[in-house]
PDB file of N, CA and C in Angstrom:
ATOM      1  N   UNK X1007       0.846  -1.180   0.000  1.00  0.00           N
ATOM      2  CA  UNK X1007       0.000   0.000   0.000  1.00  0.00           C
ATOM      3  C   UNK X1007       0.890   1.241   0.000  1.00  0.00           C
ATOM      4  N   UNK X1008       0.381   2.270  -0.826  1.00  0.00           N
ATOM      5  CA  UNK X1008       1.510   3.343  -1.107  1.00  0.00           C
ATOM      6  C   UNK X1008       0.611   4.263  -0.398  1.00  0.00           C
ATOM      7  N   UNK X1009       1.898   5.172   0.747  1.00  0.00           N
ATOM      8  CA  UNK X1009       0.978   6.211   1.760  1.00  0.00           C
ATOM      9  C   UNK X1009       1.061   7.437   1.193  1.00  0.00           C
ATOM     10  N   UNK X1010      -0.560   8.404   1.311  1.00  0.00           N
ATOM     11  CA  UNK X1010      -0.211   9.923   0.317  1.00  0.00           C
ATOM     12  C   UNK X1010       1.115  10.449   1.677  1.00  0.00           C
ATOM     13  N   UNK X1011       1.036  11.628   0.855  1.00  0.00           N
ATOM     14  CA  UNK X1011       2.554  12.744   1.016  1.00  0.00           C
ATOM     15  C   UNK X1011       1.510  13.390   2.721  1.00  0.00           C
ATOM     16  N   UNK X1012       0.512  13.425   2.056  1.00  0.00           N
ATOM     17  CA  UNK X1012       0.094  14.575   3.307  1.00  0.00           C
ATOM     18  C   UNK X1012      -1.365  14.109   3.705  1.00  0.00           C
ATOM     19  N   UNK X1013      -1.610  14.712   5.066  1.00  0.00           N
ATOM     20  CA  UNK X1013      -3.463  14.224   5.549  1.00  0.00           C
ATOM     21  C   UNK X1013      -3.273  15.735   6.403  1.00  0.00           C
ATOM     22  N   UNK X1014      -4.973  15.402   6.834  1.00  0.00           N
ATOM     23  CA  UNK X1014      -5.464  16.437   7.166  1.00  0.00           C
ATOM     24  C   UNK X1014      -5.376  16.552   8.549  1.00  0.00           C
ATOM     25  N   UNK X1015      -5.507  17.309   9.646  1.00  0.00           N
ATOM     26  CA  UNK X1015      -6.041  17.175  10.845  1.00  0.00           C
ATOM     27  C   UNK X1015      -5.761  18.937  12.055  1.00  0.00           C
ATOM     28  N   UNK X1016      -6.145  18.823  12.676  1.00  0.00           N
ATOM     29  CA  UNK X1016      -6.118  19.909  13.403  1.00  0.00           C
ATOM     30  C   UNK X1016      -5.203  20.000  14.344  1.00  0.00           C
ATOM     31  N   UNK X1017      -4.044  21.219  14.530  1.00  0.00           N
ATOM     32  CA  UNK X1017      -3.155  21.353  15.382  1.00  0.00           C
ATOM     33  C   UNK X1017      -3.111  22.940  16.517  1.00  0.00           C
ATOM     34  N   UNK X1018      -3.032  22.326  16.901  1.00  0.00           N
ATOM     35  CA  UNK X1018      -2.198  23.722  18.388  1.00  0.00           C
ATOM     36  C   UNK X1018      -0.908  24.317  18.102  1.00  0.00           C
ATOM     37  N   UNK X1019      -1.552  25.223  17.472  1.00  0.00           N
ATOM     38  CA  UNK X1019      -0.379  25.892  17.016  1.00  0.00           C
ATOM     39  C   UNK X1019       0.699  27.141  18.306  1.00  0.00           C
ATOM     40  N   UNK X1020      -0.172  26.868  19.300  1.00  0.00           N
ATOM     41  CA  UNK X1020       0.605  28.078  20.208  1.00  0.00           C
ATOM     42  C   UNK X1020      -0.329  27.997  21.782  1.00  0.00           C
ATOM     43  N   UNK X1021       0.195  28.662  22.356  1.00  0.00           N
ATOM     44  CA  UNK X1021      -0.726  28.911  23.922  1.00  0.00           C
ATOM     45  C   UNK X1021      -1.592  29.682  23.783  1.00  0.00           C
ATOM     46  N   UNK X1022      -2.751  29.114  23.776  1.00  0.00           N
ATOM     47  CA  UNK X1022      -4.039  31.114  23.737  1.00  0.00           C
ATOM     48  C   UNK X1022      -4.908  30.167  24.251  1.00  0.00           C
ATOM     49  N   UNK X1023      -6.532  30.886  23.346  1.00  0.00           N
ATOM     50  CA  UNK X1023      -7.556  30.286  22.994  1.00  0.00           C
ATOM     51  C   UNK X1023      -7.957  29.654  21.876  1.00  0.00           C
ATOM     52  N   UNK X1024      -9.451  29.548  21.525  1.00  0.00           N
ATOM     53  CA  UNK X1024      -9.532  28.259  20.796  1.00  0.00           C
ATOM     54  C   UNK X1024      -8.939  28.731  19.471  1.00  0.00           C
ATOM     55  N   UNK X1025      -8.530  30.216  18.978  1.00  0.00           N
ATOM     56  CA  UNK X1025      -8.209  30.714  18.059  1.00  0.00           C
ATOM     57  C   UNK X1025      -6.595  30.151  17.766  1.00  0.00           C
ATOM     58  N   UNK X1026      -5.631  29.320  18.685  1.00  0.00           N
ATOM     59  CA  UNK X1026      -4.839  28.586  18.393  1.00  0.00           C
ATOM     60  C   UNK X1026      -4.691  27.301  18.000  1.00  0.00           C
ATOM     61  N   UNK X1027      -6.091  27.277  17.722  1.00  0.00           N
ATOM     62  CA  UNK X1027      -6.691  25.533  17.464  1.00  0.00           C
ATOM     63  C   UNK X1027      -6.579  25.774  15.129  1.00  0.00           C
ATOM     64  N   UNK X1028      -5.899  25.130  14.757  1.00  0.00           N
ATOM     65  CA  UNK X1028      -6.145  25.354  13.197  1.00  0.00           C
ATOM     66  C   UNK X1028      -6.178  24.117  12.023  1.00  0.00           C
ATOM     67  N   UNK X1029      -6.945  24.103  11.712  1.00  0.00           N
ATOM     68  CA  UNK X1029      -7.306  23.135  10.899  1.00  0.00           C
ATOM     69  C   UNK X1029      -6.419  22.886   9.313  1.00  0.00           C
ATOM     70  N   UNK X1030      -5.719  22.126   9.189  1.00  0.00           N
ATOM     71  CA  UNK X1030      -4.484  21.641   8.376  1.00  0.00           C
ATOM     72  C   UNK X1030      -5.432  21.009   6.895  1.00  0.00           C
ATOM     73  N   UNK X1031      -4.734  20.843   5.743  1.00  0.00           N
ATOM     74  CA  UNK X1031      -4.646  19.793   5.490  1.00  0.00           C
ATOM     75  C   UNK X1031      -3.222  19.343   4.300  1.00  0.00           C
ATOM     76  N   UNK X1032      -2.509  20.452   5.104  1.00  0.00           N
ATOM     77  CA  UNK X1032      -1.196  19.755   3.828  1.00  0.00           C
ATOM     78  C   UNK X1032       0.008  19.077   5.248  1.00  0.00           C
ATOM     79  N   UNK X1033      -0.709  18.500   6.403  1.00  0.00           N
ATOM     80  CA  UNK X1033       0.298  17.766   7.559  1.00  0.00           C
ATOM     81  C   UNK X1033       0.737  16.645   6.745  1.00  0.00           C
ATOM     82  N   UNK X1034       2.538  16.701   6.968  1.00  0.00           N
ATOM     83  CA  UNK X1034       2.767  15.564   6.141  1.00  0.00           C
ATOM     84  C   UNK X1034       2.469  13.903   7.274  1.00  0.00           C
ATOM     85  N   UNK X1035       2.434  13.107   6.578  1.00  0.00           N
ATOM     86  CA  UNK X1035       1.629  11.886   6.920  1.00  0.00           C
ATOM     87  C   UNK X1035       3.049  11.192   7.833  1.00  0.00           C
ATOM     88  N   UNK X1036       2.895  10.526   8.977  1.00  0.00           N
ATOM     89  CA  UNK X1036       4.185  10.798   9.530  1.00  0.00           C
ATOM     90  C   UNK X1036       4.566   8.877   9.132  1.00  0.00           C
ATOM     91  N   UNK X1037       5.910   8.505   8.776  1.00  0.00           N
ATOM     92  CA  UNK X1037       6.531   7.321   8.227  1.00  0.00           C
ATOM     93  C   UNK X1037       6.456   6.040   9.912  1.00  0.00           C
ATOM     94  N   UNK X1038       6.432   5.250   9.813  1.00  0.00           N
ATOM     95  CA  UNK X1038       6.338   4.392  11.112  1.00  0.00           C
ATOM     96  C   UNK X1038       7.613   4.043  10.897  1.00  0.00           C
ATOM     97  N   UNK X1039       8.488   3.755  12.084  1.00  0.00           N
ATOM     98  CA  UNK X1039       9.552   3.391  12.547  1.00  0.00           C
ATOM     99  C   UNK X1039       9.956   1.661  12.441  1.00  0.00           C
ATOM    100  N   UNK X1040      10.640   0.926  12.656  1.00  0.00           N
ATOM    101  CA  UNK X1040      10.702  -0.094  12.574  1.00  0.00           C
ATOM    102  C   UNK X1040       9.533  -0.640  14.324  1.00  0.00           C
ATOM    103  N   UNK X1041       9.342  -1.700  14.050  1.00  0.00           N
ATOM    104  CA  UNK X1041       8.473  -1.688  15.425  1.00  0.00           C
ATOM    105  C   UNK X1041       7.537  -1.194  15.413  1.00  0.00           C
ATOM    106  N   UNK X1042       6.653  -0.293  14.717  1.00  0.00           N
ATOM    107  CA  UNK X1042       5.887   0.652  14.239  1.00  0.00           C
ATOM    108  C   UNK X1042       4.847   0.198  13.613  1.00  0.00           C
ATOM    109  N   UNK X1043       3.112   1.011  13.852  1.00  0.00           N
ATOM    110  CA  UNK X1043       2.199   0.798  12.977  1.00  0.00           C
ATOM    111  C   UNK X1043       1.654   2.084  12.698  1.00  0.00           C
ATOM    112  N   UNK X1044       1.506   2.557  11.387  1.00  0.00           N
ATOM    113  CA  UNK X1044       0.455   3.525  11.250  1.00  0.00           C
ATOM    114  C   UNK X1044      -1.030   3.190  11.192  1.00  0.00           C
ATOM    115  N   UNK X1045      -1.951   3.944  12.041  1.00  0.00           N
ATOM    116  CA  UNK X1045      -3.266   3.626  11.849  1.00  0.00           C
ATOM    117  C   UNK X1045      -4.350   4.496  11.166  1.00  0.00           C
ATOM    118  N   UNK X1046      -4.790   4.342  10.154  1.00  0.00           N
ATOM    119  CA  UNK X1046      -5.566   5.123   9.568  1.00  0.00           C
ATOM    120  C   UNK X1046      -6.803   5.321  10.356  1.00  0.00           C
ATOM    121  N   UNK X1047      -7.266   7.130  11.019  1.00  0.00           N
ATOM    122  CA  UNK X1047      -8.145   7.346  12.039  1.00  0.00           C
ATOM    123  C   UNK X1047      -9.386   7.686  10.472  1.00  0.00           C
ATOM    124  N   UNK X1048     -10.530   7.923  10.833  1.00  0.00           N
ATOM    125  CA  UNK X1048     -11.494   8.201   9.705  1.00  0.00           C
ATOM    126  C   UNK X1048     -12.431   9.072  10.760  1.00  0.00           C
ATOM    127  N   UNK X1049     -12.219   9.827  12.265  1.00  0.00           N
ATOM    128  CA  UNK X1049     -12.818  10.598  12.708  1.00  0.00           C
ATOM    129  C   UNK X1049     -12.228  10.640  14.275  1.00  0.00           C
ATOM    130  N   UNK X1050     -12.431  12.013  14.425  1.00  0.00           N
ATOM    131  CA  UNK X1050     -12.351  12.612  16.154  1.00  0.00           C
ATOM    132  C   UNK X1050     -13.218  13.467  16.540  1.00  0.00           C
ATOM    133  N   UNK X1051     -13.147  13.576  17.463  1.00  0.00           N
ATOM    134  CA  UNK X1051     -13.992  14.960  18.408  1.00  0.00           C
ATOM    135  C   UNK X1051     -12.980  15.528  19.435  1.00  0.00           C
ATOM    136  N   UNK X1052     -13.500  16.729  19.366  1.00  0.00           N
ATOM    137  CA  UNK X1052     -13.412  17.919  20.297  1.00  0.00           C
ATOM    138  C   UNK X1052     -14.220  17.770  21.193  1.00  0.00           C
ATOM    139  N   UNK X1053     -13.796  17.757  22.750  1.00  0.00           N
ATOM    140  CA  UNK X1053     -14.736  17.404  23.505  1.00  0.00           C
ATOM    141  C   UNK X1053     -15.118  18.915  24.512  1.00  0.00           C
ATOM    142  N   UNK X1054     -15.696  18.612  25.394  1.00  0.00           N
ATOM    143  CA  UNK X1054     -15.823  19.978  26.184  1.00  0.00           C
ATOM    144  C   UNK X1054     -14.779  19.932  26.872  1.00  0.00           C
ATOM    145  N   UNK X1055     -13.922  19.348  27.223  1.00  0.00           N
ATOM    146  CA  UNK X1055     -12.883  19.648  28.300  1.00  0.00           C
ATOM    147  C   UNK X1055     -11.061  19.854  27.330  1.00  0.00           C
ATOM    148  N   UNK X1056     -12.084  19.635  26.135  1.00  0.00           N
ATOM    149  CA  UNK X1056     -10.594  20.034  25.084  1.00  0.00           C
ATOM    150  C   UNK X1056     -10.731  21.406  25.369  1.00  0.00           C
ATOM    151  N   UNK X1057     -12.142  22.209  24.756  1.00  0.00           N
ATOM    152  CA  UNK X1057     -12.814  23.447  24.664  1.00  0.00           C
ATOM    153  C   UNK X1057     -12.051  24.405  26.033  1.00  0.00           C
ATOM    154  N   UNK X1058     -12.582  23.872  26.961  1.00  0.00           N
ATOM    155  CA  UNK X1058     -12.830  24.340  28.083  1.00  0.00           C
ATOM    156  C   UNK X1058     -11.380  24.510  28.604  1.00  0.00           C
ATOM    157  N   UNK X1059     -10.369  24.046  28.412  1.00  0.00           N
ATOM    158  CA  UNK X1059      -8.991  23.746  28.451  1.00  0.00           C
ATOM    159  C   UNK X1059      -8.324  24.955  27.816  1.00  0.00           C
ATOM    160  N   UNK X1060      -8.830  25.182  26.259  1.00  0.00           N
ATOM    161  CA  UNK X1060      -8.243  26.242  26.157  1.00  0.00           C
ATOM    162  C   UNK X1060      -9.179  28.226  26.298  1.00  0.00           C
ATOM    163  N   UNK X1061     -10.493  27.849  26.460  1.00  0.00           N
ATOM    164  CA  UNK X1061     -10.172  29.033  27.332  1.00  0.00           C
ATOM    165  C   UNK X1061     -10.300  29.423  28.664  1.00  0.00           C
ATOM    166  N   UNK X1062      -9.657  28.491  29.167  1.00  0.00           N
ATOM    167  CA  UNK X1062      -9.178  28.648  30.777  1.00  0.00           C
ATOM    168  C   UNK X1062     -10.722  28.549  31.843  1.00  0.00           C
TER     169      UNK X1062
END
């Protein structure tokens, strides 16, 4: 199976509020190590205590 270059997903880009929360989609896809599995996710959530976390 040949893995793309890049996927999508949302990162923390800094200390604030939720305005440091930013939605990607050129993250490059990260290579597994020997010992290693990559798992293909197909969904997450934001929960309230993600929320609530960043604005204090």
């Amino acid at each position: 199976m040949t893995l793309p270059e890049t996927m999508r997903g949302m990162i923390l880009s800094g200390h604030g509020g939720l305005e440091k929360l930013e939605w990607r989609e050129d993250l490059p896809v990260p290579v597994p190590g020997a010992g290693e599995v990559l798992i293909r996710i197909g969904a997450s959530a934001v929960n309230n205590t993600d929320i609530n976390t960043r604005i204090g």
